[in-house]
Amino acid sequence: MRNLAGTTKMTKIKAIYKKEMLDLLRDKKTLIMMVVVPLLLYPLIMMGSMLFGSAIASSMQSDEYHIAVVDDAADSGINGYDGAALRKLLADTEDELEYHLIIEDIPSGECAGALGAETIDAYIEVAAPDAADDGRNVLTIYYLSSKSASETAADMIADKLEIYKKQTSRQILTALGVENPEVLLEPVAVAFDDQSANEERVGRLLGMMLPMLMVTSILMGAFYAAVDATAGEKERGTLETLLTLPVGNDELITGKFFAVSTVAVASAVLNLVSMLLMSIYFYAVIQTEDAQKLHINLTDFIPALLIVLLCTVAFALFISAVTMCVTTFARSFKEANNYATPLMLVVMFASFVTFVPNIEFTGLLAAVPVVNISLLISSILVFEYDFSVIMIVLATNIVYAAIAILLLIRLYDSEEMMFGEGDASIQIFTSRKEIKGGGVPTMSDAVLVVATALLLLLYVGSVVQAKFMLWGLFITQLLIIGVPLLAVWYTKRDVRETFSLRLPKPVWVLGAVLAETGCYMLVLVVSLVLGSLFPQDIQTVNETMDHILGGAGFVPALLVIALAPAVCEEALFRGYFFSAAGKRLRPAAAILIGGAVFGIYHLSFVKFFTTGILGILFCYVVYRTKSILLTSLMHFLNNAVSVAAIFYPERMQRLLPVLFQESLGAGESLVLVIAGTVCMAAGLLLLQAGGRRQ
């Protein structure tokens, strides 16, 4: 490293790359995540889970289950019940089911007690027919769903009763003189003929599981390497030495990036090889044990796997750059783990898109990070080759990686980011007597507070909303604002500065309204496009809102759905979180991250993008004006339009018919985009015209 002065840029990058790779390969954690996990752990988990599941199924099949039959009040004979035949069928262990049900002789009045005491696993009660049952006997299975043995016994009894019903039907029809009762029992024979090739069927199964495993493995492989190359350098105190060398930040970051990407790509390749070997192994087992051979031409998968490998490499570049950006904020391996957890959750959540039924892989989705590589792997493995979409996936991942690298270089230009210590710790866990008051929260405190609010939303908010509906939503909003308020009090932060409590100028109010109007138009277009791609997500959101409203009036709904979030959510996201992010990060990064966190908070794939866009605009407004009152107004107006559309649909449809359209034509979309852009641009100009930010 001593002779870097005077050498070419590429030589410097190679030297940094070599140094980073040597450091990474010496680290046992990196080697374990890159080699041991994919080559040993995943196969062991897959084989172990299959063997364990098979053993459990075999054990449950062969175990004995004790049951009882209560038929004192049942009518017997041609009406459809034969107690002796039922008992014989239940006790038969040599039929096609091969269940082991032991019938205990228990008086009818003692069966419920025996079930509660678990001396029997389930029992059947046969009731006499009445008019409500159309003259049929009713067989009720009593069991305990909280006990696995009881639930299994009930399922076995249900299977046996299906056979018994068919036997009884045949007997009744035969007694009535029907020569061929099977024709009446099953007048239509239904057959299935799967026209998909065996390779396509296997590819579909792999396409559901492989993306999530690949994405997770790449992220885990990149994470440990990224931590060592960023936070690890700070923790060891070697970053200062690197920065004193005659190497530019761009050369330093590029060398580190290539090293992290090498580990991520190697991890992805090893995972892919490991999964292919396991697939070949299971295929060989099927071919050996199954009487009906599953003939698959493995060579058909070679082109698909090559494309998957190419796109996986591009994705590894992107995820490596993003992971390095996240871990750069940390000053130790422990702190980096805290920052990486939200990233892990977001990436894994996006990779679940392959489990969404009937999703169409369009050019729009091909540009969405994580979603694009997941859907691409899923479609390629069923031999759907759309090379335009493939090129979009490749290009977007490379572009996103380049943007992340540029952001990383900017971060390394910041001495406060590299060496600052003032806002790195979690002050909430410090004794209040030792905390020096004033200023805004640390970034660590902000992340912790948002995570706590999100957990309260998930575990407390969902319960109170289900029980109290609209007022449960109001309680949830109080919890959301309560967390940052409590944190500000405990850490003695400046309330006015933390929550950006500044009276806005009149021109700013007009600018905020115009900007919100324009952004609403743009978000509406995005919402309709995403709604056509993910209709189930939109339907779930609408059904949840209908349930929460539950007959409430317009004024209560306006207060809870529009006003409460405009105060509580703004205090958390544009107040507590953004004030911390704005001090620690560059403005562009703070605004983008603030918008993304706001989108994640709404726990919906579609709303992540729509509310994320609004969140970015709100963060920018606070950045320009230092007034959260403006974004509270914008937030209120945005939600108030939705409330009005719910309670006054006819008036709102006459006023804003576009709100009630399920789709937009190209012309309508273009008009909305142009109008929205003009309105938002005008609003932002007014926000700037009111004076510089103080």
XYZ file of C-alpha atoms in Angstrom:
694
model
C 0.000 0.000 0.000
C 3.071 2.275 0.270
C 3.561 2.817 -3.461
C 0.090 4.071 -4.315
C 1.286 7.590 -5.127
C 1.681 7.998 -8.854
C -0.058 4.763 -9.753
C -3.113 4.641 -11.980
C -6.660 4.733 -10.685
C -7.242 1.088 -11.667
C -4.081 -0.022 -9.872
C -5.238 1.743 -6.717
C -8.657 0.084 -6.931
C -6.995 -3.321 -7.392
C -4.782 -2.707 -4.369
C -7.771 -1.750 -2.216
C -9.673 -4.753 -3.550
C -6.818 -7.117 -2.726
C -6.470 -5.705 0.772
C -10.212 -6.010 1.450
C -10.402 -9.568 0.109
C -7.489 -10.663 2.304
C -9.192 -9.115 5.334
C -12.516 -10.754 4.480
C -11.055 -14.183 3.847
C -9.294 -14.059 7.202
C -12.613 -13.455 8.906
C -14.263 -16.704 9.994
C -17.773 -15.205 10.010
C -17.501 -14.267 6.345
C -16.216 -17.701 5.380
C -18.984 -19.382 7.355
C -21.721 -17.279 5.723
C -20.184 -17.603 2.257
C -19.207 -21.307 2.252
C -20.489 -23.319 5.203
C -24.068 -22.052 5.219
C -24.882 -22.650 1.522
C -22.926 -25.876 1.084
C -23.789 -27.587 4.360
C -26.481 -25.834 6.349
C -29.129 -25.401 3.644
C -28.931 -29.040 2.439
C -29.049 -30.247 6.030
C -32.062 -28.036 6.757
C -33.889 -29.203 3.605
C -33.136 -32.885 4.151
C -33.766 -32.661 7.879
C -37.101 -30.913 7.474
C -38.282 -33.434 4.877
C -37.164 -36.404 6.968
C -38.621 -34.855 10.109
C -41.916 -34.127 8.377
C -42.049 -37.635 6.943
C -41.321 -39.114 10.367
C -44.060 -37.024 11.979
C -46.590 -37.989 9.287
C -45.639 -41.665 9.617
C -45.835 -41.495 13.389
C -49.231 -39.804 13.337
C -50.445 -42.391 10.844
C -49.298 -45.381 12.905
C -50.101 -44.069 16.401
C -53.237 -45.309 18.138
C -56.025 -42.832 18.897
C -58.753 -43.564 21.413
C -62.292 -42.549 20.510
C -65.863 -43.236 21.584
C -69.239 -43.453 19.830
C -72.424 -42.103 21.440
C -75.518 -43.246 19.531
C -78.114 -43.923 22.228
C -80.585 -41.490 20.658
C -79.948 -42.369 17.017
C -82.515 -43.961 14.713
C -81.232 -47.027 12.938
C -82.220 -48.805 9.786
C -82.887 -47.593 6.275
C -82.866 -43.914 7.325
C -79.120 -43.971 7.145
C -77.521 -45.156 10.367
C -76.029 -48.556 11.241
C -74.106 -48.410 14.509
C -72.421 -51.770 14.079
C -71.274 -50.950 10.554
C -69.924 -47.563 11.695
C -67.946 -49.112 14.552
C -66.547 -51.777 12.266
C -65.475 -49.162 9.723
C -63.839 -46.962 12.368
C -61.885 -49.884 13.847
C -60.704 -51.211 10.483
C -56.911 -50.770 10.211
C -56.460 -52.561 6.898
C -58.483 -50.346 4.570
C -56.937 -47.733 2.276
C -56.598 -45.241 5.149
C -54.837 -47.598 7.598
C -55.790 -45.485 10.605
C -55.511 -46.952 14.109
C -58.656 -45.828 15.938
C -59.421 -47.679 19.184
C -63.092 -47.508 20.186
C -63.575 -47.232 23.933
C -66.800 -48.323 25.628
C -67.734 -45.211 27.593
C -71.236 -44.248 28.785
C -72.673 -41.357 26.835
C -72.769 -39.007 29.827
C -69.072 -39.458 30.558
C -67.613 -38.799 27.094
C -67.277 -35.047 27.511
C -65.401 -35.516 30.790
C -63.174 -38.192 29.261
C -62.317 -35.867 26.386
C -61.468 -33.035 28.785
C -59.307 -35.384 30.853
C -57.670 -36.602 27.593
C -58.412 -40.263 28.297
C -59.958 -40.270 24.825
C -58.874 -38.138 21.880
C -62.310 -37.535 20.334
C -65.818 -38.908 20.259
C -68.794 -39.041 17.891
C -72.314 -38.221 18.970
C -75.132 -39.413 16.695
C -78.316 -37.367 17.175
C -81.777 -38.455 16.116
C -83.103 -36.753 12.980
C -85.558 -33.886 13.162
C -87.323 -31.681 10.659
C -84.467 -29.226 10.510
C -82.123 -32.006 9.424
C -84.475 -33.311 6.677
C -84.830 -36.651 8.452
C -81.135 -37.348 8.556
C -79.031 -38.440 11.510
C -76.461 -35.819 12.523
C -73.014 -37.112 13.437
C -71.035 -34.569 15.455
C -67.322 -34.986 16.119
C -66.177 -33.587 19.469
C -62.482 -32.845 19.849
C -59.915 -30.401 21.282
C -58.269 -28.223 18.640
C -55.624 -27.170 21.166
C -54.347 -30.773 21.324
C -52.597 -32.141 18.242
C -53.561 -35.762 19.001
C -57.218 -34.804 19.394
C -57.236 -32.751 16.196
C -55.560 -35.604 14.288
C -58.115 -38.075 15.625
C -60.947 -35.788 14.529
C -59.488 -35.545 11.010
C -59.186 -39.326 10.838
C -62.788 -39.760 11.996
C -63.922 -37.283 9.326
C -62.103 -39.310 6.647
C -63.753 -42.501 7.889
C -67.185 -40.855 7.914
C -66.768 -39.868 4.261
C -66.413 -43.557 3.445
C -69.352 -44.394 5.716
C -71.611 -41.827 3.982
C -70.891 -43.393 0.587
C -71.533 -46.883 1.921
C -74.828 -45.766 3.456
C -75.893 -44.032 0.238
C -75.229 -47.203 -1.764
C -77.302 -49.249 0.693
C -80.242 -46.833 0.517
C -80.186 -46.674 -3.290
C -79.904 -50.464 -3.574
C -82.857 -50.884 -1.189
C -84.865 -48.516 -3.377
C -84.211 -50.754 -6.376
C -81.530 -48.710 -8.129
C -79.420 -51.149 -10.137
C -76.357 -48.927 -10.508
C -76.133 -46.606 -7.471
C -72.673 -45.344 -8.442
C -74.182 -43.405 -11.365
C -76.414 -41.445 -8.986
C -73.681 -40.947 -6.412
C -71.237 -39.652 -9.015
C -73.212 -38.763 -12.164
C -70.236 -36.934 -13.635
C -66.662 -38.170 -13.634
C -64.084 -35.402 -13.422
C -60.564 -35.973 -14.678
C -57.504 -33.737 -14.805
C -54.868 -33.809 -17.503
C -51.957 -31.470 -16.784
C -50.553 -30.326 -20.123
C -47.547 -28.654 -18.552
C -44.279 -30.422 -19.147
C -42.616 -32.036 -16.155
C -39.836 -29.479 -16.419
C -42.357 -26.627 -16.154
C -44.008 -28.170 -13.102
C -40.691 -28.606 -11.336
C -39.643 -25.109 -12.405
C -42.818 -23.628 -10.922
C -42.103 -25.220 -7.546
C -38.505 -24.050 -7.631
C -39.640 -20.607 -8.781
C -41.713 -20.144 -5.618
C -38.961 -21.080 -3.137
C -35.710 -20.244 -4.892
C -36.091 -16.421 -5.129
C -36.588 -15.939 -1.405
C -33.659 -18.248 -0.570
C -31.398 -16.606 -3.141
C -32.265 -13.051 -2.106
C -31.774 -13.877 1.572
C -28.473 -15.652 0.962
C -27.111 -12.756 -1.116
C -28.117 -10.262 1.575
C -26.541 -12.319 4.346
C -23.377 -12.862 2.322
C -23.082 -9.158 1.533
C -23.924 -8.052 5.059
C -20.960 -9.557 6.881
C -18.537 -8.400 4.207
C -20.071 -4.904 4.178
C -19.875 -4.603 7.968
C -16.202 -5.575 7.942
C -15.421 -3.102 5.157
C -17.270 -0.165 6.760
C -18.190 -0.361 10.453
C -15.408 -2.883 11.046
C -12.807 -0.389 9.832
C -14.145 2.212 12.270
C -14.264 -0.231 15.172
C -10.675 -1.403 14.550
C -9.452 2.176 14.040
C -7.962 1.403 10.615
C -10.190 3.744 8.589
C -8.059 6.776 9.441
C -4.976 5.011 8.050
C -6.761 4.209 4.787
C -7.936 7.789 4.362
C -4.375 9.126 4.766
C -3.188 7.131 1.750
C -2.992 8.806 -1.695
C -6.304 7.227 -2.676
C -9.460 9.102 -3.592
C -12.764 8.256 -1.937
C -14.093 6.981 -5.253
C -11.157 4.566 -5.577
C -11.444 3.488 -1.949
C -15.191 2.867 -2.178
C -14.918 1.107 -5.557
C -12.288 -1.293 -4.217
C -14.334 -2.035 -1.106
C -17.495 -2.402 -3.195
C -15.918 -4.953 -5.526
C -14.684 -6.952 -2.527
C -18.127 -7.005 -0.892
C -19.747 -7.825 -4.247
C -17.313 -10.705 -4.771
C -18.379 -12.259 -1.469
C -22.087 -11.674 -2.232
C -21.793 -13.180 -5.732
C -19.783 -16.134 -4.408
C -22.417 -16.737 -1.749
C -25.180 -16.577 -4.370
C -23.370 -18.961 -6.729
C -22.632 -21.444 -3.949
C -26.268 -21.263 -2.815
C -27.460 -21.876 -6.357
C -25.091 -24.834 -6.759
C -26.147 -26.230 -3.390
C -29.849 -25.983 -4.227
C -29.314 -27.553 -7.659
C -27.415 -30.457 -6.113
C -30.220 -30.964 -3.610
C -32.796 -30.850 -6.418
C -30.824 -33.450 -8.395
C -30.589 -35.607 -5.267
C -34.335 -35.492 -4.629
C -34.964 -36.171 -8.304
C -32.760 -39.266 -8.083
C -34.648 -40.422 -4.976
C -37.970 -40.027 -6.764
C -36.678 -41.922 -9.773
C -35.517 -44.743 -7.519
C -38.495 -45.066 -5.194
C -41.503 -43.891 -7.184
C -43.200 -46.431 -9.387
C -44.389 -43.653 -11.682
C -41.159 -42.052 -12.830
C -40.949 -38.287 -13.157
C -39.020 -37.908 -16.390
C -37.233 -34.558 -16.550
C -34.656 -33.384 -19.032
C -32.270 -31.491 -16.773
C -30.439 -29.945 -19.717
C -33.552 -27.852 -20.470
C -32.826 -25.834 -17.331
C -29.304 -24.820 -18.411
C -30.299 -21.657 -20.391
C -32.689 -20.619 -17.622
C -30.043 -21.103 -14.947
C -27.482 -19.113 -16.921
C -29.893 -16.166 -17.169
C -30.735 -16.518 -13.467
C -27.030 -16.488 -12.653
C -26.409 -13.364 -14.759
C -29.293 -11.446 -13.215
C -28.333 -12.675 -9.740
C -24.868 -11.172 -10.196
C -26.435 -7.813 -11.122
C -28.702 -8.020 -8.085
C -25.719 -8.892 -5.876
C -24.043 -5.672 -7.034
C -27.113 -3.673 -6.062
C -27.645 -5.340 -2.677
C -23.930 -5.017 -1.858
C -24.006 -1.274 -2.504
C -27.204 -0.798 -0.478
C -25.851 -2.859 2.414
C -22.637 -0.834 2.450
C -24.670 2.395 2.561
C -26.606 1.119 5.578
C -23.612 -0.253 7.495
C -21.597 2.941 6.884
C -23.784 4.688 9.455
C -22.671 2.225 12.142
C -19.524 2.506 14.233
C -19.413 -1.081 15.446
C -20.503 -4.544 14.368
C -23.237 -4.507 17.021
C -24.666 -1.216 15.819
C -24.512 -2.419 12.207
C -26.680 -5.395 13.170
C -29.326 -2.998 14.475
C -29.314 -1.056 11.211
C -29.359 -4.164 9.017
C -32.420 -5.742 10.633
C -34.957 -3.349 9.003
C -33.175 -3.806 5.671
C -33.435 -7.569 6.031
C -37.170 -7.357 6.764
C -37.885 -5.103 3.782
C -35.876 -7.257 1.362
C -37.423 -10.518 2.573
C -40.913 -8.990 2.457
C -40.405 -7.902 -1.149
C -39.123 -11.373 -2.121
C -42.447 -12.923 -1.008
C -43.992 -11.492 -4.184
C -43.507 -14.910 -5.867
C -46.234 -16.320 -3.606
C -48.800 -13.802 -4.906
C -51.133 -15.680 -7.280
C -51.709 -14.535 -10.857
C -49.237 -11.683 -10.665
C -48.184 -10.414 -14.093
C -44.477 -9.687 -14.547
C -44.598 -6.413 -16.447
C -41.968 -3.877 -17.379
C -43.059 -1.732 -14.421
C -42.388 -4.490 -11.892
C -39.130 -5.278 -13.686
C -37.864 -1.913 -12.428
C -38.836 -2.473 -8.763
C -35.818 -3.544 -6.656
C -35.898 -7.061 -5.155
C -39.340 -7.671 -6.668
C -37.820 -7.734 -10.148
C -35.180 -10.400 -9.460
C -37.697 -12.537 -7.532
C -40.271 -12.503 -10.325
C -37.585 -12.965 -12.966
C -36.272 -16.147 -11.341
C -39.834 -17.415 -10.966
C -40.718 -16.771 -14.627
C -37.417 -17.995 -16.086
C -37.717 -21.356 -14.334
C -41.005 -22.010 -16.170
C -39.252 -21.094 -19.431
C -40.974 -17.733 -19.972
C -38.260 -15.757 -21.752
C -39.112 -12.091 -22.229
C -35.752 -10.583 -23.120
C -36.994 -7.000 -22.893
C -37.993 -7.597 -19.271
C -34.706 -9.400 -18.611
C -32.776 -6.391 -19.903
C -34.830 -4.051 -17.712
C -33.999 -6.164 -14.647
C -30.290 -6.170 -15.515
C -30.157 -2.462 -16.329
C -32.143 -1.265 -13.297
C -30.093 -3.293 -10.816
C -26.865 -1.942 -12.297
C -28.227 1.634 -12.256
C -29.460 1.275 -8.676
C -26.047 -0.084 -7.657
C -24.328 2.882 -9.328
C -26.619 5.341 -7.504
C -25.920 3.618 -4.194
C -22.162 3.763 -4.846
C -22.361 7.496 -5.594
C -24.287 7.975 -2.354
C -21.642 5.928 -0.537
C -18.856 8.132 -1.925
C -20.749 11.206 -0.705
C -21.073 9.649 2.742
C -17.342 9.017 2.896
C -16.794 12.700 2.114
C -18.487 13.584 5.406
C -16.109 13.786 8.365
C -19.083 13.830 10.736
C -20.313 10.575 9.198
C -16.911 8.914 9.362
C -15.618 10.103 12.721
C -18.459 11.865 14.539
C -19.372 10.403 17.918
C -21.944 12.812 19.268
C -25.117 11.195 17.953
C -24.141 7.551 17.611
C -25.289 6.162 20.965
C -28.732 5.114 22.156
C -29.508 7.776 24.752
C -32.789 6.159 25.783
C -30.850 3.416 27.589
C -28.711 5.972 29.436
C -29.558 7.167 32.931
C -31.576 10.373 32.642
C -29.293 12.107 35.133
C -26.324 11.599 32.805
C -28.049 12.975 29.701
C -27.153 16.466 28.578
C -30.285 18.245 27.440
C -30.992 20.109 24.211
C -30.656 19.340 20.531
C -32.415 16.648 18.543
C -32.491 12.842 19.053
C -29.655 10.605 17.955
C -30.179 8.452 14.882
C -30.019 5.331 17.037
C -32.796 6.670 19.268
C -34.865 7.580 16.199
C -34.584 4.068 14.751
C -35.491 2.552 18.127
C -38.511 4.835 18.586
C -39.875 4.122 15.093
C -39.355 0.379 15.596
C -41.192 0.553 18.937
C -44.077 2.456 17.364
C -44.280 -0.107 14.577
C -44.377 -2.975 17.083
C -47.148 -1.218 19.003
C -49.037 -0.772 15.741
C -48.722 -4.492 14.957
C -49.408 -6.030 18.340
C -51.520 -3.473 20.184
C -53.059 -1.418 17.404
C -54.397 -4.438 15.526
C -56.109 -5.710 18.698
C -57.731 -2.446 19.762
C -58.802 -1.672 16.192
C -60.467 -5.086 15.894
C -62.296 -4.525 19.184
C -63.077 -0.800 19.160
C -62.879 -0.161 15.390
C -62.707 3.619 14.743
C -61.854 4.525 18.333
C -59.317 1.716 18.341
C -57.616 3.521 15.472
C -57.636 6.691 17.576
C -55.993 4.799 20.467
C -53.360 3.545 18.024
C -52.600 7.119 16.968
C -52.177 8.122 20.610
C -49.667 5.289 21.049
C -47.781 6.467 17.956
C -47.346 9.999 19.286
C -46.836 8.831 22.856
C -43.587 6.999 22.079
C -41.649 10.005 20.658
C -43.086 12.344 23.292
C -41.905 10.030 26.053
C -38.499 9.677 24.387
C -38.107 13.459 24.054
C -38.971 13.946 27.716
C -36.611 11.217 28.924
C -33.647 12.302 26.804
C -34.279 16.015 27.508
C -34.380 16.993 23.841
C -35.442 20.402 22.591
C -39.157 19.998 21.811
C -39.339 22.918 19.377
C -36.289 21.786 17.383
C -37.124 18.075 17.478
C -40.673 18.519 16.219
C -39.927 21.484 13.919
C -42.503 23.689 15.647
C -42.243 26.866 13.598
C -45.141 29.050 12.482
C -45.329 28.997 8.679
C -45.490 32.089 6.514
C -48.741 32.620 4.556
C -46.971 32.034 1.238
C -45.716 28.690 2.557
C -49.293 27.639 3.363
C -50.361 28.324 -0.225
C -47.288 26.506 -1.520
C -47.979 23.504 0.711
C -51.581 23.233 -0.506
C -50.493 23.457 -4.157
C -47.698 20.924 -3.647
C -50.077 18.517 -1.892
C -52.656 18.901 -4.681
C -50.082 18.133 -7.344
C -48.612 15.211 -5.423
C -52.107 13.813 -4.839
C -52.659 13.693 -8.617
C -49.361 11.870 -9.176
C -50.010 9.444 -6.329
C -53.464 8.736 -7.741
C -51.936 7.637 -11.054
C -49.388 5.444 -9.255
C -52.118 3.984 -7.040
C -54.336 3.034 -9.991
C -51.414 1.425 -11.828
C -50.330 -0.588 -8.785
C -53.961 -1.391 -7.960
C -54.392 -3.031 -11.359
C -51.282 -5.129 -10.673
C -52.153 -5.950 -7.053
C -55.959 -5.812 -6.779
C -55.980 -8.055 -3.712
C -53.864 -5.592 -1.761
C -56.207 -2.703 -2.595
C -59.238 -4.833 -1.711
C -57.740 -5.748 1.666
C -57.061 -2.085 2.479
C -60.622 -1.093 1.497
C -62.189 -3.938 3.486
C -60.146 -3.015 6.545
C -61.237 0.604 6.296
C -64.913 -0.380 5.890
C -64.631 -2.567 8.981
C -62.976 0.163 11.048
C -65.563 2.779 10.102
C -68.347 0.418 11.221
C -71.237 2.901 10.886
C -69.347 5.883 12.303
C -70.331 9.400 11.302
C -68.464 11.804 9.052
C -67.151 14.075 11.805
C -65.695 11.275 13.992
C -64.158 9.668 10.895
C -62.655 12.997 9.813
C -61.151 13.546 13.251
C -59.700 10.044 13.597
C -58.685 9.258 10.007
C -57.607 12.730 8.878
C -56.778 14.938 11.869
C -55.255 12.404 14.276
C -52.682 11.049 11.769
C -51.893 14.604 10.671
C -50.764 15.288 14.244
C -49.519 11.948 15.562
C -47.809 10.483 12.491
C -46.246 13.805 11.583
C -44.819 14.132 15.098
C -43.199 10.693 14.783
C -41.973 10.725 11.177
C -41.422 14.369 10.143
C -40.704 15.378 13.713
C -38.716 12.920 15.805
C -37.294 10.686 13.056
C -36.584 13.330 10.411
C -34.921 15.729 12.841
C -32.483 12.951 13.790
C -31.941 11.877 10.179
C -31.461 15.471 9.041
C -28.642 15.977 11.526
C -26.864 12.702 10.751
C -27.402 12.357 7.003
C -27.139 14.517 3.957
C -30.467 16.197 3.048
C -31.228 13.978 0.035
C -30.532 10.781 1.988
C -32.566 11.966 4.995
C -35.535 12.874 2.786
C -35.505 9.589 0.862
C -35.064 7.451 3.964
C -37.767 9.398 5.790
C -40.197 8.769 2.927
C -39.299 5.074 2.750
C -39.806 4.578 6.498
C -43.206 6.292 6.240
C -44.136 3.916 3.398
C -43.029 0.835 5.358
C -45.104 1.948 8.340
C -48.357 1.485 6.378
C -47.718 -2.285 5.984
C -49.024 -2.559 2.436
C -47.100 -3.213 -0.760
C -49.140 -0.712 -2.782
C -49.253 1.905 -0.004
C -45.498 1.590 0.460
C -45.051 3.402 -2.863
C -47.970 5.826 -2.603
C -47.388 6.907 0.996
C -43.651 6.759 0.386
C -44.017 9.435 -2.309
C -46.081 11.580 0.045
C -43.517 11.002 2.778
C -40.709 12.249 0.548
C -42.647 15.411 -0.250
C -43.498 16.004 3.423
C -39.853 15.538 4.441
C -38.745 18.035 1.796
C -41.283 20.595 3.011
C -40.014 20.272 6.596
C -36.426 20.496 5.354
C -37.182 23.736 3.467
C -39.360 25.417 6.086
C -38.595 23.794 9.445
C -42.361 23.800 10.014
C -44.180 20.560 10.713
C -47.430 22.512 10.796
C -47.336 22.668 7.001
C -47.018 18.884 6.584
C -49.755 18.366 9.175
C -52.018 20.501 6.978
C -50.967 18.560 3.863
C -51.478 15.225 5.636
C -54.935 16.317 6.829
C -56.022 17.432 3.351
C -54.801 14.194 1.785
C -56.765 11.992 4.206
C -59.787 14.293 4.300
C -60.403 13.773 0.571
C -60.557 10.004 1.134
C -62.980 10.399 4.065
C -65.229 12.668 2.023
C -65.219 10.174 -0.858
C -66.389 7.438 1.528
C -69.237 9.397 3.123
C -70.321 11.553 0.180
C -69.574 9.462 -2.916
C -72.142 11.108 -5.196
C -70.978 14.659 -4.507
C -67.322 13.697 -4.698
C -67.896 11.802 -7.932
C -69.374 14.915 -9.524
C -66.499 17.008 -8.179
C -63.605 14.551 -8.716
C -64.796 11.671 -10.936
C -61.233 10.364 -11.300
C -61.324 9.188 -7.676
C -63.895 6.538 -8.521
C -62.311 5.137 -11.670
C -60.750 1.674 -11.479
C -58.346 2.437 -14.316
C -57.121 5.334 -16.415
C -56.446 5.622 -20.116
C -53.088 6.796 -21.389
C -54.484 10.244 -22.170
C -56.088 10.696 -18.760
C -52.926 9.510 -17.016
C -50.811 11.945 -19.013
C -53.114 14.861 -18.164
C -52.992 14.004 -14.459
C -49.216 13.646 -14.506
C -48.730 16.993 -16.263
C -51.247 18.797 -14.041
C -49.803 17.219 -10.903
C -46.243 18.085 -11.883
C -47.164 21.706 -12.621
C -49.084 22.114 -9.343
C -46.350 20.534 -7.268
C -43.620 22.559 -8.983
C -45.572 25.768 -8.346
C -46.049 24.831 -4.720
C -42.368 24.066 -4.213
C -41.412 27.397 -5.796
C -43.666 29.226 -3.339
C -42.080 27.319 -0.463
C -38.662 28.512 -1.616
C -39.882 32.032 -2.314
C -40.887 32.530 1.282
C -37.293 32.840 2.403
C -34.397 30.586 3.175
C -34.595 27.861 5.761
C -33.330 28.908 9.176
